[in-house]
């Protein structure tokens, strides 16, 4: 994509994350937040009725009704946003954005439409990994700015922390949006313009429903003197469309963003956009190869040594399963899946069998909405645990934990190219899920190294 090539060449880049980034971490999206506000406030005490009302109403208008029904609006928003779990860990888009911001040769200006501080948390983790001591500053109003060497996150819709009393300049209800739209020079527009005066702006996890963002971008992009141009990643995951529906509306999606001066890059999963951010520093390298190409090369390297690797990998999986049996008992399995670069996973190896011909290998769809849990783990780039409501095709397995495997391959950065799945015939509650997950993640790390070594030895 020419838009991403331009962003890869620039030394000054803006990055804006929308609600989809935090929804992937487990926080409510705008519709769910509006429902929670309505029911928690008592404005509507029946969730089904609230859901029916939402179908024909703007969530911002429903939030207005919720605010009128409570005497502590900031606390209602905080409890609806975080529930009793508190703030979750950053998701793939937060982590990818933070990694991009660590590049010494590039200035990355960070903005978010979200109330939470997951991006700040990801930045803190990234700073610790690279051994830097820099301050991360949250900006939710026009006055406060970070110092020169600080990392600044602009919260364009305000800030709501997980602790009581941590609320600043929240823009959520219809009257909030209306009041903001009437301001002659809102600081949010200045922040966006400041980015585009210096270079491109990439946006991920947002949608066309952010009415003020549409207005601001339309206003800013009318200036022909601005050197930067905004580009948005549109993920099917954020639109709740199946693959066929998404294919039919792609043209309309591109055109609706083009109408306000924004280029659109279409993806299926939010993790695709996160990987694109990881790929950005490599796009201008002469030997760069896209993730799909690198995944196919990795799989091809397995096929070239099919008999040897089938046996070796089955034996290794059997040895790895011994680490899981203290948590799962003897009735458990462990399977290695490899991505084929075409949106599918190949069941490459199982602990208790050796496939004799490549044609015997099963292919399943990947992606956030795959009917297979291991496909979802790869599509979401996250560990997934699930108890099946219906028995598997064999009638044997009931509970499954799956985890993505990150691999190094020449031609680009690390990427998710495989997954491990482990299943038992017992319900999840009969096992120590935390121990199961953590042990599987340890095994996954070794498989990442193992597959990367194979890749190093393959031209």
Short mmCIF file of C-alpha atoms in Angstrom, two decimals:
data_model
loop_
_atom_site.label_atom_id
_atom_site.label_comp_id
_atom_site.label_asym_id
_atom_site.label_seq_id
_atom_site.Cartn_x
_atom_site.Cartn_y
_atom_site.Cartn_z
CA UNK A 1 0.00 0.00 0.00
CA UNK A 2 1.40 3.39 -1.02
CA UNK A 3 -0.07 5.03 2.11
CA UNK A 4 1.90 2.74 4.38
CA UNK A 5 5.06 3.10 2.29
CA UNK A 6 4.85 6.86 2.85
CA UNK A 7 4.35 6.37 6.58
CA UNK A 8 7.34 4.00 6.64
CA UNK A 9 9.58 6.67 5.10
CA UNK A 10 8.58 9.51 7.42
CA UNK A 11 10.48 10.40 10.58
CA UNK A 12 7.39 11.99 12.18
CA UNK A 13 4.21 9.94 12.38
CA UNK A 14 0.87 10.19 14.15
CA UNK A 15 -1.03 7.17 15.47
CA UNK A 16 -4.62 7.22 16.74
CA UNK A 17 -6.35 4.27 18.43
CA UNK A 18 -10.12 3.92 18.64
CA UNK A 19 -12.55 1.83 20.67
CA UNK A 20 -11.69 -1.39 18.84
CA UNK A 21 -8.23 -1.39 20.40
CA UNK A 22 -9.62 -1.49 23.94
CA UNK A 23 -12.56 -3.75 23.08
CA UNK A 24 -9.98 -6.36 22.06
CA UNK A 25 -8.58 -6.08 25.60
CA UNK A 26 -11.98 -6.87 27.12
CA UNK A 27 -13.41 -3.40 27.71
CA UNK A 28 -16.92 -2.67 26.38
CA UNK A 29 -17.42 -1.21 22.93
CA UNK A 30 -19.64 1.87 22.57
CA UNK A 31 -22.87 -0.12 22.23
CA UNK A 32 -22.14 -2.30 25.25
CA UNK A 33 -21.06 0.71 27.30
CA UNK A 34 -24.35 2.49 26.47
CA UNK A 35 -26.32 -0.60 27.54
CA UNK A 36 -24.39 -0.88 30.80
CA UNK A 37 -24.91 2.81 31.54
CA UNK A 38 -28.67 2.52 30.96
CA UNK A 39 -29.12 -0.56 33.14
CA UNK A 40 -26.65 0.39 35.91
CA UNK A 41 -28.23 3.83 36.25
CA UNK A 42 -31.74 2.40 36.44
CA UNK A 43 -32.88 4.48 33.47
CA UNK A 44 -33.98 1.16 31.95
CA UNK A 45 -33.88 -1.84 34.26
CA UNK A 46 -34.39 -4.51 31.60
CA UNK A 47 -31.41 -5.21 29.35
CA UNK A 48 -33.48 -6.70 26.52
CA UNK A 49 -35.55 -3.52 26.38
CA UNK A 50 -32.38 -1.42 26.44
CA UNK A 51 -30.98 -3.53 23.61
CA UNK A 52 -34.12 -2.99 21.54
CA UNK A 53 -33.92 0.75 22.14
CA UNK A 54 -30.27 0.84 21.12
CA UNK A 55 -31.12 -0.71 17.75
CA UNK A 56 -32.79 2.53 16.69
CA UNK A 57 -30.94 5.13 18.76
CA UNK A 58 -27.54 6.79 18.85
CA UNK A 59 -25.55 5.40 21.84
CA UNK A 60 -24.66 8.98 22.78
CA UNK A 61 -28.37 9.76 23.21
CA UNK A 62 -28.86 6.71 25.42
CA UNK A 63 -25.88 7.82 27.50
CA UNK A 64 -27.70 11.12 27.98
CA UNK A 65 -30.64 9.28 29.53
CA UNK A 66 -28.31 7.37 31.82
CA UNK A 67 -26.65 10.58 33.03
CA UNK A 68 -30.03 12.09 33.85
CA UNK A 69 -30.87 9.03 35.99
CA UNK A 70 -27.79 9.15 38.24
CA UNK A 71 -26.38 11.55 40.82
CA UNK A 72 -22.78 10.38 40.29
CA UNK A 73 -22.09 10.37 36.57
CA UNK A 74 -18.28 9.95 36.74
CA UNK A 75 -18.59 6.91 39.01
CA UNK A 76 -21.31 5.40 36.80
CA UNK A 77 -19.07 5.72 33.73
CA UNK A 78 -16.10 4.23 35.61
CA UNK A 79 -18.08 1.23 36.90
CA UNK A 80 -19.71 0.60 33.51
CA UNK A 81 -16.33 0.79 31.78
CA UNK A 82 -14.30 -1.41 34.13
CA UNK A 83 -16.88 -3.43 36.08
CA UNK A 84 -15.51 -5.31 39.05
CA UNK A 85 -12.50 -6.66 37.15
CA UNK A 86 -10.63 -3.37 36.98
CA UNK A 87 -8.39 -2.32 34.12
CA UNK A 88 -7.28 -5.24 31.90
CA UNK A 89 -3.92 -5.73 30.24
CA UNK A 90 -3.14 -3.97 26.93
CA UNK A 91 -4.21 -5.72 23.73
CA UNK A 92 -2.37 -6.20 20.45
CA UNK A 93 -2.95 -2.69 19.06
CA UNK A 94 -1.74 -1.02 22.27
CA UNK A 95 1.39 -3.19 22.31
CA UNK A 96 2.13 -2.60 18.62
CA UNK A 97 1.67 1.16 19.02
CA UNK A 98 3.99 1.20 22.02
CA UNK A 99 6.65 -0.80 20.17
CA UNK A 100 6.50 1.64 17.25
CA UNK A 101 6.91 4.55 19.67
CA UNK A 102 10.16 3.01 20.98
CA UNK A 103 11.96 3.49 17.67
CA UNK A 104 14.78 5.98 18.22
CA UNK A 105 14.84 7.17 14.61
CA UNK A 106 11.15 8.13 14.51
CA UNK A 107 8.86 10.48 16.43
CA UNK A 108 5.45 8.88 17.00
CA UNK A 109 2.67 11.18 18.19
CA UNK A 110 0.00 9.21 20.03
CA UNK A 111 -3.73 9.92 20.21
CA UNK A 112 -6.70 7.87 21.39
CA UNK A 113 -10.48 8.12 21.38
CA UNK A 114 -10.62 5.86 24.46
CA UNK A 115 -11.08 6.77 28.12
CA UNK A 116 -8.75 4.08 29.47
CA UNK A 117 -4.99 4.26 29.91
CA UNK A 118 -4.13 0.93 28.31
CA UNK A 119 -1.92 2.68 25.77
CA UNK A 120 -0.02 4.33 28.61
CA UNK A 121 0.34 0.97 30.33
CA UNK A 122 1.71 -0.55 27.10
CA UNK A 123 4.16 2.33 26.78
CA UNK A 124 5.35 1.74 30.34
CA UNK A 125 5.95 -1.93 29.61
CA UNK A 126 7.79 -1.12 26.38
CA UNK A 127 10.02 1.44 28.13
CA UNK A 128 10.91 -1.14 30.76
CA UNK A 129 11.79 -3.69 28.07
CA UNK A 130 14.18 -1.31 26.30
CA UNK A 131 15.60 0.05 29.56
CA UNK A 132 14.50 3.67 29.08
CA UNK A 133 13.38 6.02 31.84
CA UNK A 134 10.88 8.40 30.26
CA UNK A 135 7.67 9.85 31.64
CA UNK A 136 4.35 8.95 30.03
CA UNK A 137 1.88 11.85 30.18
CA UNK A 138 -1.89 11.60 29.63
CA UNK A 139 -3.43 14.71 28.10
CA UNK A 140 -7.21 15.08 28.35
CA UNK A 141 -7.52 18.87 28.18
CA UNK A 142 -6.04 21.76 26.23
CA UNK A 143 -3.63 23.14 28.81
CA UNK A 144 -1.26 20.41 29.92
CA UNK A 145 1.53 19.37 27.54
CA UNK A 146 4.36 16.93 28.00
CA UNK A 147 8.00 17.94 28.27
CA UNK A 148 10.31 17.44 25.32
CA UNK A 149 11.49 13.91 26.13
CA UNK A 150 8.20 12.67 27.59
CA UNK A 151 5.76 10.38 25.79
CA UNK A 152 2.40 12.13 25.44
CA UNK A 153 -0.96 10.44 24.85
CA UNK A 154 -3.79 12.72 23.73
CA UNK A 155 -7.18 11.48 25.02
CA UNK A 156 -9.50 13.23 22.57
CA UNK A 157 -12.67 12.10 24.40
CA UNK A 158 -11.33 12.50 27.93
CA UNK A 159 -9.95 10.16 30.53
CA UNK A 160 -11.53 7.71 32.99
CA UNK A 161 -9.15 5.73 35.20
CA UNK A 162 -9.97 2.45 36.94
CA UNK A 163 -9.97 4.08 40.41
CA UNK A 164 -12.74 6.22 41.82
CA UNK A 165 -12.23 9.92 41.14
CA UNK A 166 -9.99 9.44 38.08
CA UNK A 167 -12.15 11.23 35.51
CA UNK A 168 -11.28 14.18 33.26
CA UNK A 169 -13.25 15.96 30.53
CA UNK A 170 -15.33 12.97 29.42
CA UNK A 171 -17.06 13.31 26.05
CA UNK A 172 -19.74 10.62 25.94
CA UNK A 173 -23.30 11.96 25.80
CA UNK A 174 -25.04 13.73 22.94
CA UNK A 175 -24.82 17.07 24.75
CA UNK A 176 -21.07 16.48 25.27
CA UNK A 177 -20.56 15.98 21.55
CA UNK A 178 -22.81 18.92 20.68
CA UNK A 179 -20.99 21.26 23.07
CA UNK A 180 -17.62 20.15 21.72
CA UNK A 181 -18.76 20.74 18.14
CA UNK A 182 -19.72 24.35 18.92
CA UNK A 183 -16.29 25.29 20.26
CA UNK A 184 -14.49 27.51 17.75
CA UNK A 185 -11.00 26.07 18.31
CA UNK A 186 -11.09 22.80 20.31
CA UNK A 187 -7.70 21.52 21.45
CA UNK A 188 -8.46 18.16 19.83
CA UNK A 189 -8.43 19.75 16.37
CA UNK A 190 -5.14 21.47 17.18
CA UNK A 191 -3.65 18.13 18.27
CA UNK A 192 -4.73 16.43 15.03
CA UNK A 193 -3.53 19.34 12.92
CA UNK A 194 -0.19 19.33 14.71
CA UNK A 195 0.28 15.70 13.66
CA UNK A 196 -0.68 16.29 10.03
CA UNK A 197 1.55 19.36 9.77
CA UNK A 198 4.51 17.07 10.40
CA UNK A 199 3.57 13.84 8.63
CA UNK A 200 0.98 11.09 8.08
CA UNK A 201 -1.63 9.98 10.61
CA UNK A 202 -2.49 6.29 10.95
CA UNK A 203 -5.75 5.33 12.67
CA UNK A 204 -6.71 1.87 13.92
CA UNK A 205 -9.63 0.47 15.91
CA UNK A 206 -11.88 3.40 15.04
CA UNK A 207 -15.01 3.55 12.91
CA UNK A 208 -17.12 5.98 10.95
CA UNK A 209 -19.42 6.34 14.00
CA UNK A 210 -17.01 8.74 15.74
CA UNK A 211 -18.93 11.81 14.64
CA UNK A 212 -16.56 14.45 15.94
CA UNK A 213 -13.53 12.67 14.46
CA UNK A 214 -15.27 12.76 11.07
CA UNK A 215 -15.95 16.46 11.45
CA UNK A 216 -12.43 17.29 12.62
CA UNK A 217 -10.73 15.33 9.85
CA UNK A 218 -12.98 16.75 7.17
CA UNK A 219 -12.18 20.26 8.37
CA UNK A 220 -8.43 19.65 8.61
CA UNK A 221 -8.02 17.79 5.30
CA UNK A 222 -9.54 20.73 3.40
CA UNK A 223 -6.21 22.50 3.86
CA UNK A 224 -4.13 21.67 0.75
CA UNK A 225 -0.96 22.92 2.43
CA UNK A 226 -0.87 20.12 5.00
CA UNK A 227 1.91 17.66 4.11
CA UNK A 228 0.44 14.72 6.01
CA UNK A 229 -2.58 12.62 5.12
CA UNK A 230 -4.70 10.38 7.38
CA UNK A 231 -5.03 6.65 6.72
CA UNK A 232 -7.42 4.38 8.61
CA UNK A 233 -7.29 0.62 9.11
CA UNK A 234 -10.85 -0.74 8.84
CA UNK A 235 -11.15 -4.17 10.46
CA UNK A 236 -14.03 -6.50 9.69
CA UNK A 237 -13.82 -7.46 13.37
CA UNK A 238 -15.04 -3.99 14.35
CA UNK A 239 -17.98 -4.04 11.93
CA UNK A 240 -19.51 -7.40 12.94
CA UNK A 241 -19.69 -8.57 9.31
CA UNK A 242 -18.95 -12.02 7.98
CA UNK A 243 -16.35 -12.42 5.23
CA UNK A 244 -18.92 -12.45 2.40
CA UNK A 245 -20.67 -9.31 3.66
CA UNK A 246 -17.33 -7.58 4.12
CA UNK A 247 -16.34 -8.37 0.54
CA UNK A 248 -19.58 -6.81 -0.73
CA UNK A 249 -19.18 -3.52 1.17
CA UNK A 250 -15.46 -2.91 0.71
CA UNK A 251 -15.99 -0.33 -2.03
CA UNK A 252 -18.50 1.59 0.09
CA UNK A 253 -16.16 1.56 3.09
CA UNK A 254 -13.31 3.02 1.05
CA UNK A 255 -15.54 5.69 -0.46
CA UNK A 256 -17.11 6.84 2.81
CA UNK A 257 -13.69 7.54 4.29
CA UNK A 258 -12.40 9.05 1.04
CA UNK A 259 -15.25 11.57 1.26
CA UNK A 260 -13.59 13.16 4.30
CA UNK A 261 -10.07 12.95 2.89
CA UNK A 262 -8.99 9.69 4.53
CA UNK A 263 -7.46 6.67 2.80
CA UNK A 264 -8.73 3.28 4.01
CA UNK A 265 -6.79 0.02 4.38
CA UNK A 266 -9.13 -2.95 4.83
CA UNK A 267 -8.25 -5.85 7.15
CA UNK A 268 -10.13 -8.72 8.76
CA UNK A 269 -8.79 -8.63 12.34
CA UNK A 270 -7.51 -5.88 14.63
CA UNK A 271 -4.37 -8.00 14.93
CA UNK A 272 -3.81 -7.44 11.18
CA UNK A 273 -3.58 -3.70 11.83
CA UNK A 274 -1.28 -4.34 14.80
CA UNK A 275 1.01 -6.45 12.60
CA UNK A 276 0.99 -3.71 9.95
CA UNK A 277 2.33 -1.31 12.59
CA UNK A 278 5.07 -3.81 13.43
CA UNK A 279 5.89 -4.16 9.73
CA UNK A 280 6.13 -0.40 9.16
CA UNK A 281 9.86 0.02 9.94
CA UNK A 282 10.69 -2.80 7.49
CA UNK A 283 8.59 -1.78 4.48
CA UNK A 284 11.39 0.16 2.79
CA UNK A 285 13.99 -2.62 3.21
CA UNK A 286 15.04 -4.15 -0.15
CA UNK A 287 14.50 -7.70 1.11
CA UNK A 288 11.13 -7.08 2.75
CA UNK A 289 8.45 -9.76 2.34
CA UNK A 290 4.86 -9.52 3.57
CA UNK A 291 3.71 -11.69 6.53
CA UNK A 292 1.61 -13.91 4.27
CA UNK A 293 4.68 -14.63 2.13
CA UNK A 294 6.84 -15.36 5.16
CA UNK A 295 4.16 -17.68 6.58
CA UNK A 296 3.97 -19.62 3.31
CA UNK A 297 7.77 -19.89 3.19
CA UNK A 298 7.80 -21.27 6.72
CA UNK A 299 5.15 -23.87 5.87
CA UNK A 300 6.96 -24.78 2.65
CA UNK A 301 10.12 -25.41 4.67
CA UNK A 302 8.17 -27.94 6.73
CA UNK A 303 6.85 -29.70 3.64
CA UNK A 304 10.38 -29.99 2.23
CA UNK A 305 11.34 -32.13 5.24
CA UNK A 306 7.92 -33.66 5.77
CA UNK A 307 8.74 -37.14 7.06
CA UNK A 308 11.60 -36.03 9.30
CA UNK A 309 9.77 -33.08 10.85
CA UNK A 310 6.49 -34.97 11.29
CA UNK A 311 8.24 -37.51 13.46
CA UNK A 312 10.40 -34.98 15.30
CA UNK A 313 7.51 -32.63 16.02
CA UNK A 314 5.20 -35.39 17.22
CA UNK A 315 7.88 -36.58 19.62
CA UNK A 316 8.45 -33.03 20.88
CA UNK A 317 4.74 -32.49 21.41
CA UNK A 318 4.56 -35.70 23.42
CA UNK A 319 7.43 -34.46 25.60
CA UNK A 320 5.75 -31.06 26.00
CA UNK A 321 2.49 -32.70 26.97
CA UNK A 322 4.25 -34.16 30.01
CA UNK A 323 4.47 -30.60 31.37
CA UNK A 324 0.69 -30.21 31.02
CA UNK A 325 -0.37 -33.59 32.43
CA UNK A 326 0.11 -32.53 36.10
CA UNK A 327 -2.62 -29.94 35.43
CA UNK A 328 -4.76 -31.89 32.95
CA UNK A 329 -4.27 -35.57 33.72
CA UNK A 330 -3.53 -38.22 31.12
CA UNK A 331 -6.60 -37.54 28.97
CA UNK A 332 -5.25 -34.51 27.10
CA UNK A 333 -3.78 -33.69 23.71
CA UNK A 334 -1.37 -31.16 22.22
CA UNK A 335 -1.44 -30.05 18.58
CA UNK A 336 0.76 -27.78 16.46
CA UNK A 337 -0.94 -25.69 13.78
CA UNK A 338 0.85 -23.70 11.06
CA UNK A 339 -0.53 -20.73 9.09
CA UNK A 340 -0.49 -21.16 5.31
CA UNK A 341 -0.51 -17.45 4.40
CA UNK A 342 -4.01 -17.72 2.92
CA UNK A 343 -6.11 -17.25 6.05
CA UNK A 344 -6.01 -20.92 7.06
CA UNK A 345 -4.29 -23.07 9.66
CA UNK A 346 -2.84 -26.48 8.85
CA UNK A 347 -2.94 -29.13 11.57
CA UNK A 348 0.73 -29.94 11.17
CA UNK A 349 1.53 -32.27 14.06
CA UNK A 350 -0.19 -34.06 16.97
CA UNK A 351 1.48 -35.63 19.99
CA UNK A 352 0.15 -39.16 19.40
CA UNK A 353 0.39 -39.69 15.65
CA UNK A 354 2.54 -39.12 12.57
CA UNK A 355 0.97 -38.15 9.26
CA UNK A 356 2.51 -39.97 6.30
CA UNK A 357 1.35 -37.72 3.45
CA UNK A 358 0.80 -33.94 3.20
CA UNK A 359 -2.65 -34.56 1.77
CA UNK A 360 -3.74 -36.00 5.12
CA UNK A 361 -3.25 -32.66 6.91
CA UNK A 362 -6.44 -30.85 7.92
CA UNK A 363 -7.00 -27.19 6.98
CA UNK A 364 -9.24 -24.91 9.06
CA UNK A 365 -10.17 -21.21 8.76
CA UNK A 366 -8.27 -18.70 10.88
CA UNK A 367 -9.46 -15.30 12.08
CA UNK A 368 -11.18 -13.71 15.07
CA UNK A 369 -14.52 -15.36 14.13
CA UNK A 370 -13.20 -18.77 13.14
CA UNK A 371 -15.42 -21.64 14.32
CA UNK A 372 -12.21 -23.17 15.69
CA UNK A 373 -10.78 -21.79 18.95
CA UNK A 374 -7.23 -22.19 17.69
CA UNK A 375 -8.19 -20.16 14.61
CA UNK A 376 -9.51 -17.42 16.90
CA UNK A 377 -6.30 -17.46 18.95
CA UNK A 378 -4.29 -16.83 15.80
CA UNK A 379 -6.72 -14.18 14.50
CA UNK A 380 -6.85 -12.32 17.80
CA UNK A 381 -3.17 -12.94 18.57
CA UNK A 382 -4.11 -13.92 22.10
CA UNK A 383 -4.50 -16.97 24.34
CA UNK A 384 -8.03 -18.34 24.15
CA UNK A 385 -9.77 -20.72 26.58
CA UNK A 386 -13.16 -22.20 25.84
CA UNK A 387 -15.52 -24.88 27.06
CA UNK A 388 -17.39 -26.32 24.12
CA UNK A 389 -21.18 -26.16 24.30
CA UNK A 390 -21.21 -29.03 21.82
CA UNK A 391 -18.74 -31.86 21.69
CA UNK A 392 -15.98 -31.74 19.08
CA UNK A 393 -16.23 -33.71 15.87
CA UNK A 394 -14.61 -36.67 17.60
CA UNK A 395 -17.07 -36.41 20.51
CA UNK A 396 -14.13 -36.55 22.90
CA UNK A 397 -12.92 -33.03 23.68
CA UNK A 398 -14.77 -30.53 25.87
CA UNK A 399 -12.29 -27.86 27.04
CA UNK A 400 -9.62 -26.21 24.89
CA UNK A 401 -6.87 -23.68 25.45
CA UNK A 402 -5.05 -22.32 22.38
CA UNK A 403 -2.12 -19.91 22.13
CA UNK A 404 -0.44 -18.17 19.15
CA UNK A 405 3.22 -18.83 18.34
CA UNK A 406 5.44 -15.93 17.28
CA UNK A 407 8.14 -16.73 14.74
CA UNK A 408 11.14 -14.92 13.27
CA UNK A 409 11.59 -15.17 9.54
CA UNK A 410 13.92 -13.26 7.15
CA UNK A 411 12.27 -10.33 5.38
CA UNK A 412 10.40 -8.69 8.27
CA UNK A 413 9.72 -8.52 12.00
CA UNK A 414 8.48 -11.30 14.25
CA UNK A 415 4.96 -12.39 13.39
CA UNK A 416 2.35 -14.92 14.45
CA UNK A 417 2.67 -17.88 12.12
CA UNK A 418 1.58 -20.86 14.22
CA UNK A 419 -0.47 -21.91 17.24
CA UNK A 420 -0.65 -24.66 19.83
CA UNK A 421 -3.91 -26.10 21.09
CA UNK A 422 -4.47 -28.37 24.09
CA UNK A 423 -7.76 -30.10 24.86
CA UNK A 424 -9.28 -32.32 27.54
CA UNK A 425 -12.61 -34.19 27.85
CA UNK A 426 -13.32 -32.43 31.16
CA UNK A 427 -15.00 -29.07 31.88
CA UNK A 428 -12.73 -26.05 32.39
CA UNK A 429 -13.70 -25.73 36.04
CA UNK A 430 -12.17 -29.13 36.79
CA UNK A 431 -8.69 -27.81 35.95
CA UNK A 432 -6.43 -25.01 37.18
CA UNK A 433 -6.93 -22.73 34.17
CA UNK A 434 -4.19 -20.27 35.16
CA UNK A 435 -1.64 -23.09 35.43
CA UNK A 436 -2.85 -24.58 32.15
CA UNK A 437 -2.52 -21.26 30.33
CA UNK A 438 0.84 -20.30 31.80
CA UNK A 439 2.37 -23.73 31.08
CA UNK A 440 1.08 -23.64 27.50
CA UNK A 441 2.55 -20.16 27.02
CA UNK A 442 5.96 -21.46 28.19
CA UNK A 443 5.73 -24.31 25.69
CA UNK A 444 4.72 -21.83 22.98
CA UNK A 445 7.89 -19.78 23.56
CA UNK A 446 10.04 -22.85 22.88
CA UNK A 447 8.10 -23.63 19.72
CA UNK A 448 8.64 -20.05 18.52
CA UNK A 449 12.39 -20.55 18.90
CA UNK A 450 12.24 -23.99 17.31
CA UNK A 451 10.30 -22.85 14.23
CA UNK A 452 12.46 -19.75 13.87
CA UNK A 453 15.58 -21.94 13.82
CA UNK A 454 14.09 -24.01 11.04
CA UNK A 455 13.33 -20.77 9.17
CA UNK A 456 16.92 -19.55 9.56
CA UNK A 457 18.18 -22.66 7.83
CA UNK A 458 15.77 -22.28 4.90
CA UNK A 459 16.60 -19.86 2.08
#
